Amino acid sequence: MFSKILIANRGEIALRILRACRELGIPTVAVHSTADSDAMHVRLADEAVCIGPPASRESYLNVAAILSAATITGADAIHPGYGFLSENADFAETVEAHGLTFIGPTADHIRMMGDKITAKTTMRALGVPLVPGSDGALENLEQARIVADKVGYPVLIKAAAGGGGRGMKVAATADDLEEAWSVARTEARAAFGNDEVYLEKYLDRPRHIELQVMADTHGDVVHFGERDCSLQRRHQKLLEEAGSPALNAQQRDEIGEIATSALKKLGYRNAGTLEFLYQDGQFCFIEMNTRLQVEHPVTEMVCDVDLVREQIRIAAGEPLGYGQKDIHFSGHAIECRINAEDPLTFMPTPGTISVFHPPGGLGVRVDSALYAGYRVPPYYDSMIAKLIVRAPTRLEAIQRMRRALDEFVIEGVKTVIPLHLKILDDPQFRSGDYTIHWLEKFVAAQKAE
Ligand code: ADP
């Protein structure tokens, strides 16, 4: 096992990793920017090293500074969390080249899945079903037209290097294709420095269902079931559930079997998430994330597993020690992302937290690095807390979440809590019958009121 782990992240996820390390008895090193000197992860870690000024590229993305921090503190492994360097294959490679362990997949697998075109080609070859679309990158607009005519409009032009919903444009009809093509490419070039794009049929009423997998270095792969992340605005998740209201146990087993056997053939290791769009009973793979996801707690709650602990054990070479038949699903979990944003416009609202009173009680979990007096810095992601509940049934989980949100007091900044409360009261949401397009319409209706 590792003697010391450096956590190359900030906020709630740095705390989340720190907690797992502490329970395993492993000392931790926090790294932080000058804007985060007072942050909770810095206060709670055994050691802390300042790695640069507020801007992420000079601190949390500064590979040389992070490796120096690991060297001077004698850390022998690095956990990247999510975001920042977590899906940077060069970083994973550099960490290992310095004799440290990167807690995650191999650099080759990160690279493979980071390119969505390669990811799709690989998954198709391994028997995973895809969204109909182009076979690879599109050479030119003419080729895009041919593929679009074949799969039928509407279509989506997507960036090969895409992430965070950027570099993605819909063409409703043939007349819109040229504009979607050029806007997607311009956006992709600006955001990722790579304007390679591909085309997918635009599904009009899918759910976003993703599967949590975990693979050890001895060839064993298991899955921890699905998460439903269909509640999105601007292609960004806001509320997640485990399991999906749309799936039954047999459908879960089927897609789980396809995913785990594909990853076994690939020789994948550590945590990963396969994302699918699910419509008319069909799963269509869209991408794989080679890291821990923001929404991993809902899986932990229904499977009674510590996914970060599993990541650390596997990175240290330990076998999973259990098989698929040992993984049981119990009850229903919901996560609400609490962002410091205006609940209708989603404009970030950084500021100082004057009052912070998190909810408690049976089946309630709060993952947050907030405290009263903390200044939410304007430089980073606006998510300031995750509220997760578990209950025996979906309806009870909704009631519990409502109750917990009512108890949650965060003063000093605006948050999206009022929007979550409205969603939880909505009959359509409560019925479980919603698609990835539902939330945008719901928010538009709220604005019109
Ligand atoms: P990113 O990596 O930018 O998050 P994804 O490929 O994961 O991009 O897609 C993000 C979201 O965009 C999906 O969860 C879904 O809501 C929407 N989306 C992606 N592909 C399609 C598609 N073919 N049809 C309809 N919606 C899509």
Coordinates of C-alpha atoms and ligand atoms in Angstrom, one line a residue:
M1 CA 0.0 0.0 0.0
F2 CA 1.1 3.6 -0.5
S3 CA 2.9 5.5 2.2
K4 CA 1.6 8.9 1.2
I5 CA -0.9 10.2 -1.4
L6 CA -0.8 13.6 -3.0
I7 CA -4.3 14.9 -4.0
A8 CA -4.0 16.9 -7.2
N9 CA -7.3 18.7 -6.8
R10 CA -9.4 21.1 -4.7
G11 CA -12.9 21.5 -3.2
E12 CA -15.2 18.7 -2.3
I13 CA -13.4 16.1 -4.3
A14 CA -10.1 16.8 -2.6
L15 CA -11.9 16.2 0.7
R16 CA -13.6 13.1 -0.6
I17 CA -10.3 11.6 -1.5
L18 CA -8.7 12.7 1.7
R19 CA -11.4 10.9 3.7
A20 CA -10.8 7.7 1.9
C21 CA -7.0 8.0 2.5
R22 CA -7.6 8.7 6.2
E23 CA -9.8 5.6 6.6
L24 CA -7.1 3.5 4.9
G25 CA -4.5 5.1 7.3
I26 CA -2.6 6.8 4.5
P27 CA -1.1 10.3 5.1
T28 CA -2.1 13.0 2.5
V29 CA -0.6 15.9 0.8
A30 CA -2.9 18.7 -0.3
V31 CA -1.8 21.1 -3.1
H32 CA -3.4 24.5 -3.5
S33 CA -3.3 27.8 -5.3
T34 CA -2.8 31.1 -3.4
A35 CA -6.6 31.6 -3.7
D36 CA -7.2 28.4 -1.7
S37 CA -4.8 28.9 1.2
D38 CA -7.8 28.8 3.6
A39 CA -9.6 25.9 1.9
M40 CA -10.9 23.0 3.8
H41 CA -8.7 20.4 2.0
V42 CA -5.6 22.4 2.9
R43 CA -6.7 22.5 6.6
L44 CA -7.5 18.8 6.8
A45 CA -4.5 17.3 4.9
D46 CA -1.4 16.1 6.8
E47 CA 0.7 18.4 4.7
A48 CA 0.0 21.1 2.2
V49 CA 2.0 22.7 -0.6
C50 CA 1.2 25.9 -2.4
I51 CA 1.7 25.3 -6.1
G52 CA 1.0 28.7 -7.7
P53 CA -1.3 31.6 -8.3
P54 CA -5.1 31.4 -8.7
A55 CA -5.4 30.7 -12.4
S56 CA -5.8 26.9 -12.9
R57 CA -3.2 26.7 -15.6
E58 CA -0.6 28.1 -13.2
S59 CA -1.6 25.9 -10.2
Y60 CA -3.9 22.9 -10.5
L61 CA -2.8 22.3 -14.1
N62 CA 0.9 23.0 -13.4
V63 CA 2.4 19.5 -13.8
A64 CA 6.0 20.6 -12.8
A65 CA 4.7 22.2 -9.6
I66 CA 2.6 19.2 -8.6
L67 CA 5.4 16.8 -9.3
S68 CA 7.8 18.9 -7.2
A69 CA 5.3 19.0 -4.4
A70 CA 5.1 15.2 -4.5
T71 CA 8.9 14.9 -4.5
I72 CA 9.6 17.2 -1.6
T73 CA 6.9 15.6 0.5
G74 CA 7.8 12.0 -0.4
A75 CA 4.4 11.1 -1.7
D76 CA 4.4 7.8 -3.7
A77 CA 1.0 8.1 -5.5
I78 CA -1.1 10.9 -6.9
H79 CA -4.9 10.9 -7.1
P80 CA -6.2 13.4 -9.7
G81 CA -9.9 13.6 -8.7
Y82 CA -12.1 14.8 -11.6
G83 CA -11.5 17.7 -14.0
F84 CA -8.1 19.4 -14.0
L85 CA -5.4 16.8 -14.9
S86 CA -7.6 13.7 -14.3
E87 CA -7.9 12.9 -18.0
N88 CA -4.6 14.2 -19.2
A89 CA -2.6 11.2 -20.5
D90 CA 0.7 13.1 -20.6
F91 CA 0.3 13.8 -16.9
A92 CA -0.4 10.2 -16.1
E93 CA 2.7 9.2 -18.1
T94 CA 4.9 11.9 -16.4
V95 CA 3.8 10.8 -12.9
E96 CA 4.7 7.2 -13.7
A97 CA 8.0 8.2 -15.4
H98 CA 8.9 9.8 -12.0
G99 CA 8.5 6.6 -10.2
L100 CA 5.1 7.5 -8.7
T101 CA 1.8 5.8 -9.1
F102 CA -1.1 7.5 -11.0
I103 CA -4.3 6.4 -9.3
G104 CA -6.3 5.8 -12.4
P105 CA -6.1 4.0 -15.8
T106 CA -3.0 3.7 -18.0
A107 CA -2.0 6.7 -20.0
D108 CA -2.8 4.7 -23.2
H109 CA -6.4 4.1 -22.1
I110 CA -6.8 7.7 -21.1
R111 CA -5.5 8.8 -24.5
M112 CA -7.7 6.3 -26.4
M113 CA -10.9 7.4 -24.6
G114 CA -10.0 11.1 -24.7
D115 CA -10.4 11.0 -28.4
K116 CA -14.1 10.3 -28.8
I117 CA -13.7 9.0 -32.4
T118 CA -11.1 6.4 -31.3
A119 CA -13.2 5.6 -28.3
K120 CA -16.3 4.9 -30.5
T121 CA -14.3 2.8 -33.0
T122 CA -12.7 0.8 -30.2
M123 CA -16.0 0.2 -28.4
R124 CA -17.8 -0.8 -31.6
A125 CA -15.0 -3.4 -32.3
L126 CA -15.6 -4.7 -28.8
G127 CA -19.3 -5.2 -29.4
V128 CA -20.7 -2.1 -27.7
P129 CA -23.7 -0.5 -29.5
L130 CA -23.2 3.1 -30.7
V131 CA -25.4 6.0 -31.8
P132 CA -25.7 5.8 -35.6
G133 CA -23.3 8.3 -37.3
S134 CA -20.1 8.8 -39.2
D135 CA -17.5 6.0 -39.1
G136 CA -14.8 8.4 -37.9
A137 CA -13.7 11.9 -38.4
L138 CA -15.4 13.9 -41.1
E139 CA -13.1 15.1 -43.9
N140 CA -15.3 17.9 -45.2
L141 CA -18.8 19.3 -45.4
E142 CA -19.7 17.1 -48.4
Q143 CA -18.9 14.0 -46.4
A144 CA -21.0 15.3 -43.5
R145 CA -24.0 15.8 -45.9
I146 CA -23.7 12.2 -47.2
V147 CA -23.7 10.7 -43.6
A148 CA -26.5 13.1 -42.5
D149 CA -28.7 12.0 -45.4
K150 CA -28.0 8.4 -44.6
V151 CA -28.8 8.6 -40.8
G152 CA -31.5 11.2 -41.2
Y153 CA -32.0 14.7 -39.7
P154 CA -31.7 16.1 -37.1
V155 CA -28.0 15.4 -36.6
L156 CA -25.3 16.5 -34.2
I157 CA -21.8 17.7 -35.2
K158 CA -19.4 16.8 -32.3
A159 CA -15.8 17.6 -31.5
A160 CA -13.5 14.6 -31.3
A161 CA -11.8 16.3 -28.3
G162 CA -15.1 17.4 -26.8
G163 CA -15.9 17.7 -23.2
G164 CA -18.2 19.8 -20.9
G165 CA -20.8 20.0 -23.7
R166 CA -18.6 22.2 -25.8
G167 CA -18.0 21.9 -29.6
M168 CA -21.4 20.3 -30.2
K169 CA -24.0 21.7 -32.6
V170 CA -27.4 20.4 -33.9
A171 CA -28.5 20.7 -37.5
A172 CA -32.3 20.2 -37.6
T173 CA -32.4 20.1 -41.4
A174 CA -30.0 20.0 -44.3
D175 CA -30.2 23.8 -44.5
D176 CA -28.6 24.1 -41.0
L177 CA -25.8 21.7 -41.7
E178 CA -23.2 24.1 -43.0
E179 CA -23.6 26.4 -40.1
A180 CA -23.5 23.6 -37.5
W181 CA -20.4 22.3 -39.2
S182 CA -18.5 25.6 -39.1
V183 CA -19.7 26.6 -35.6
A184 CA -18.8 23.2 -34.0
R185 CA -15.4 23.3 -35.7
T186 CA -14.6 26.9 -34.6
E187 CA -15.7 26.2 -31.0
A188 CA -13.7 23.0 -31.0
R189 CA -10.6 24.7 -32.2
A190 CA -10.9 27.5 -29.6
A191 CA -11.7 25.2 -26.7
F192 CA -9.5 22.2 -27.5
G193 CA -7.0 23.3 -30.1
N194 CA -8.3 20.5 -32.4
D195 CA -11.1 21.0 -34.9
E196 CA -11.6 17.4 -35.8
V197 CA -15.4 16.6 -35.7
Y198 CA -17.7 13.7 -36.3
L199 CA -21.4 13.3 -36.8
E200 CA -24.1 11.5 -34.8
K201 CA -27.9 11.2 -35.3
Y202 CA -29.5 13.6 -32.8
L203 CA -31.7 11.6 -30.6
D204 CA -34.9 13.4 -29.8
R205 CA -35.9 11.8 -26.5
P206 CA -33.1 9.8 -25.0
R207 CA -32.1 9.4 -21.4
H208 CA -28.5 9.7 -20.3
I209 CA -27.6 6.4 -18.6
E210 CA -24.0 5.7 -17.5
L211 CA -22.5 2.6 -16.1
Q212 CA -19.9 2.6 -13.3
V213 CA -17.1 0.0 -13.9
M214 CA -14.1 -1.0 -11.8
A215 CA -11.2 -3.2 -13.1
D216 CA -8.2 -4.5 -11.2
T217 CA -4.7 -5.2 -12.5
H218 CA -5.3 -8.9 -12.4
G219 CA -7.9 -9.0 -15.2
D220 CA -11.1 -8.8 -13.1
V221 CA -13.8 -6.3 -14.1
V222 CA -17.1 -5.6 -12.3
H223 CA -19.8 -3.0 -12.7
F224 CA -21.7 -1.1 -10.0
G225 CA -24.8 -0.5 -12.0
E226 CA -26.1 2.6 -13.7
R227 CA -26.7 6.2 -12.9
D228 CA -29.4 8.2 -14.7
C229 CA -28.0 11.7 -15.5
S230 CA -30.8 12.9 -17.8
L231 CA -31.4 16.1 -15.9
Q232 CA -29.1 18.4 -17.7
R233 CA -28.9 22.0 -18.8
R234 CA -26.5 23.0 -21.5
H235 CA -25.4 19.4 -21.6
Q236 CA -24.3 19.7 -18.0
K237 CA -25.6 17.4 -15.3
L238 CA -27.6 18.9 -12.4
L239 CA -29.3 16.0 -10.6
E240 CA -28.5 12.3 -10.8
E241 CA -30.2 9.1 -9.7
A242 CA -29.1 5.4 -9.1
G243 CA -30.7 3.3 -10.4
S244 CA -32.4 4.7 -13.4
P245 CA -36.2 4.9 -13.3
A246 CA -36.2 3.6 -16.8
L247 CA -34.3 0.3 -16.3
N248 CA -35.1 -3.0 -14.7
A249 CA -32.6 -5.5 -13.2
Q250 CA -32.4 -7.5 -16.4
Q251 CA -31.6 -4.6 -18.6
R252 CA -28.9 -3.5 -16.1
D253 CA -27.4 -7.0 -16.2
E254 CA -27.4 -7.0 -20.0
I255 CA -25.6 -3.7 -20.5
G256 CA -23.3 -4.5 -17.6
E257 CA -22.3 -7.7 -19.2
I258 CA -21.5 -6.0 -22.5
A259 CA -19.5 -3.3 -20.8
T260 CA -17.5 -5.5 -18.5
S261 CA -16.6 -8.0 -21.2
A262 CA -15.5 -5.1 -23.5
L263 CA -13.2 -3.7 -20.8
K264 CA -11.8 -7.1 -20.0
K265 CA -10.8 -7.5 -23.6
L266 CA -9.3 -4.0 -23.5
G267 CA -7.2 -4.8 -20.4
Y268 CA -8.6 -1.7 -18.7
R269 CA -7.8 -0.9 -15.1
N270 CA -9.2 1.2 -12.3
A271 CA -12.5 3.2 -12.4
G272 CA -14.3 4.2 -15.5
T273 CA -17.7 5.2 -16.7
L274 CA -19.4 4.3 -20.0
E275 CA -21.9 6.9 -21.0
F276 CA -24.9 5.9 -23.1
L277 CA -28.0 7.5 -24.6
Y278 CA -30.9 5.2 -24.0
Q279 CA -34.0 5.5 -26.2
D280 CA -36.7 3.0 -27.3
G281 CA -35.0 0.2 -25.2
Q282 CA -31.7 0.7 -27.1
F283 CA -28.3 1.6 -25.5
C284 CA -26.1 3.8 -27.7
F285 CA -22.5 4.4 -26.4
I286 CA -21.4 8.1 -26.6
E287 CA -18.2 8.2 -24.6
M288 CA -16.1 6.8 -21.7
N289 CA -14.8 8.8 -18.8
T290 CA -11.5 7.4 -17.5
R291 CA -11.8 8.8 -14.0
L292 CA -14.0 9.2 -11.0
Q293 CA -17.2 11.1 -11.8
V294 CA -18.8 13.9 -9.8
E295 CA -21.9 11.8 -9.4
H296 CA -20.1 8.7 -8.0
P297 CA -21.8 9.0 -4.6
V298 CA -25.2 7.8 -5.8
T299 CA -23.6 4.5 -6.8
E300 CA -21.7 4.3 -3.5
M301 CA -25.0 4.7 -1.6
V302 CA -26.9 2.0 -3.4
C303 CA -24.0 -0.5 -3.6
D304 CA -22.5 0.3 -0.2
V305 CA -19.0 0.6 -1.6
D306 CA -16.3 3.3 -1.3
L307 CA -15.2 3.8 -4.9
V308 CA -12.2 6.0 -4.0
R309 CA -11.0 3.3 -1.6
E310 CA -11.3 0.8 -4.4
Q311 CA -9.4 3.0 -6.8
I312 CA -6.5 3.3 -4.3
R313 CA -6.4 -0.4 -3.5
I314 CA -6.4 -1.3 -7.2
A315 CA -3.7 1.2 -8.0
A316 CA -1.6 -0.4 -5.2
G317 CA -2.0 -3.7 -7.0
E318 CA -4.5 -5.4 -4.8
P319 CA -7.1 -7.6 -6.4
L320 CA -10.8 -6.6 -6.3
G321 CA -11.4 -9.6 -4.0
Y322 CA -15.1 -10.0 -5.1
G323 CA -17.1 -10.7 -8.2
Q324 CA -20.2 -9.4 -9.9
K325 CA -22.4 -11.7 -7.9
D326 CA -21.2 -10.1 -4.7
I327 CA -22.4 -6.7 -5.7
H328 CA -26.0 -5.9 -4.6
F329 CA -28.2 -2.9 -5.2
S330 CA -30.3 -1.7 -2.4
G331 CA -32.7 1.2 -2.5
H332 CA -32.6 4.4 -4.5
A333 CA -30.2 7.4 -4.3
I334 CA -30.4 10.9 -5.6
E335 CA -27.7 13.6 -5.8
C336 CA -28.4 17.3 -6.2
R337 CA -25.5 19.4 -7.3
I338 CA -25.5 22.7 -5.4
N339 CA -23.9 25.3 -7.5
A340 CA -23.2 28.9 -6.5
E341 CA -25.3 30.1 -9.5
D342 CA -28.4 32.1 -10.1
P343 CA -31.2 29.3 -10.2
L344 CA -32.7 30.6 -13.4
T345 CA -29.8 32.1 -15.5
F346 CA -27.1 29.8 -14.1
M347 CA -24.7 32.8 -13.9
P348 CA -22.0 32.1 -11.3
T349 CA -22.4 34.0 -8.0
P350 CA -19.0 33.9 -6.2
G351 CA -18.9 35.5 -2.7
T352 CA -18.5 34.9 1.0
I353 CA -20.6 32.3 2.8
S354 CA -22.1 34.0 5.8
V355 CA -24.1 31.0 7.1
F356 CA -23.6 27.3 6.4
H357 CA -25.9 24.8 7.9
P358 CA -25.9 21.4 6.2
P359 CA -28.8 19.0 6.6
G360 CA -28.5 15.6 8.4
G361 CA -30.5 12.7 9.4
L362 CA -31.0 9.1 8.2
G363 CA -29.7 8.5 4.6
V364 CA -28.4 12.0 4.1
R365 CA -24.8 12.8 2.9
V366 CA -23.2 16.1 2.2
D367 CA -20.0 16.3 0.2
S368 CA -18.8 19.8 0.4
A369 CA -15.7 21.9 1.4
L370 CA -17.7 24.9 2.5
Y371 CA -17.7 26.5 5.9
A372 CA -19.1 29.8 7.3
G373 CA -16.8 32.6 6.4
Y374 CA -15.4 30.8 3.3
R375 CA -15.0 32.9 0.2
V376 CA -16.1 31.1 -2.9
P377 CA -13.3 32.1 -5.4
P378 CA -14.4 33.2 -8.9
Y379 CA -11.6 31.2 -10.6
Y380 CA -13.0 27.6 -10.5
D381 CA -16.1 25.5 -11.0
S382 CA -19.3 26.9 -9.4
M383 CA -20.3 23.6 -7.7
I384 CA -20.0 24.2 -3.9
A385 CA -21.7 21.1 -2.5
K386 CA -23.3 17.8 -3.4
L387 CA -26.3 16.7 -1.4
I388 CA -26.9 12.9 -1.7
V389 CA -29.8 10.9 -0.2
R390 CA -30.6 7.2 -0.1
A391 CA -34.0 5.7 0.8
P392 CA -35.7 2.3 0.2
T393 CA -37.7 3.5 -2.8
R394 CA -37.5 6.4 -5.4
L395 CA -40.5 8.2 -3.9
E396 CA -39.0 8.1 -0.4
A397 CA -35.7 9.3 -1.8
I398 CA -37.5 12.3 -3.4
Q399 CA -39.3 13.1 -0.1
R400 CA -36.0 12.8 1.8
M401 CA -34.2 15.0 -0.7
R402 CA -37.0 17.6 -0.4
R403 CA -36.7 17.5 3.4
A404 CA -32.9 17.8 3.3
L405 CA -32.9 20.7 0.8
D406 CA -35.4 22.5 3.0
E407 CA -33.0 22.2 5.9
F408 CA -29.9 23.3 3.9
V409 CA -29.0 26.9 4.8
I410 CA -26.3 28.6 2.6
E411 CA -26.3 32.3 2.9
G412 CA -24.0 34.9 1.2
V413 CA -24.3 33.5 -2.3
K414 CA -27.2 32.5 -4.5
T415 CA -27.5 28.7 -5.2
V416 CA -29.6 26.5 -7.3
I417 CA -31.5 25.0 -4.3
P418 CA -34.8 26.8 -5.2
L419 CA -34.6 25.1 -8.7
H420 CA -34.0 21.7 -7.2
L421 CA -37.0 22.1 -4.9
K422 CA -39.2 22.9 -7.9
I423 CA -37.9 19.9 -9.9
L424 CA -38.6 17.6 -7.0
D425 CA -42.2 18.8 -6.8
D426 CA -42.9 18.4 -10.5
P427 CA -45.3 15.6 -11.4
Q428 CA -43.3 14.7 -14.6
F429 CA -40.0 14.4 -12.6
R430 CA -41.8 12.4 -9.9
S431 CA -43.2 10.0 -12.5
G432 CA -39.6 9.2 -13.6
D433 CA -40.6 9.7 -17.2
Y434 CA -38.2 12.4 -18.5
T435 CA -35.5 12.8 -21.1
I436 CA -32.3 14.8 -21.5
H437 CA -34.3 17.6 -23.0
W438 CA -36.8 18.0 -20.1
L439 CA -34.9 20.3 -17.8
E440 CA -34.2 23.0 -20.4
K441 CA -37.9 23.2 -21.1
F442 CA -38.7 23.2 -17.4
V443 CA -36.3 26.1 -16.7
A444 CA -37.6 28.0 -19.7
A445 CA -41.2 27.6 -18.3
Q446 CA -39.9 28.8 -14.8
K447 CA -38.4 31.9 -16.4
A448 CA -41.6 32.7 -18.2
E449 CA -43.6 32.6 -15.0
Ligands
ADP1 P1 -19.3 16.0 -23.4 O1 -18.1 15.1 -23.3 O2 -19.1 17.3 -23.9 O3 -20.1 15.9 -22.1 P2 -21.1 13.9 -24.5 O4 -20.8 13.2 -25.8 O5 -20.9 13.2 -23.2 O6 -20.3 15.3 -24.5 O7 -22.6 14.5 -24.5 C1 -23.1 15.3 -23.5 C2 -24.6 15.4 -23.5 O8 -25.0 15.9 -24.8 C3 -25.3 14.0 -23.4 O9 -25.4 13.6 -22.1 C4 -26.6 14.3 -24.1 O10 -27.4 15.1 -23.2 C5 -26.2 15.2 -25.2 N1 -25.9 14.4 -26.5 C6 -24.7 13.9 -26.8 N2 -24.9 13.2 -28.0 C7 -26.2 13.3 -28.3 C8 -27.0 12.7 -29.5 N3 -26.4 12.0 -30.4 N4 -28.3 13.0 -29.5 C9 -28.9 13.8 -28.5 N5 -28.2 14.3 -27.5 C10 -26.8 14.1 -27.4

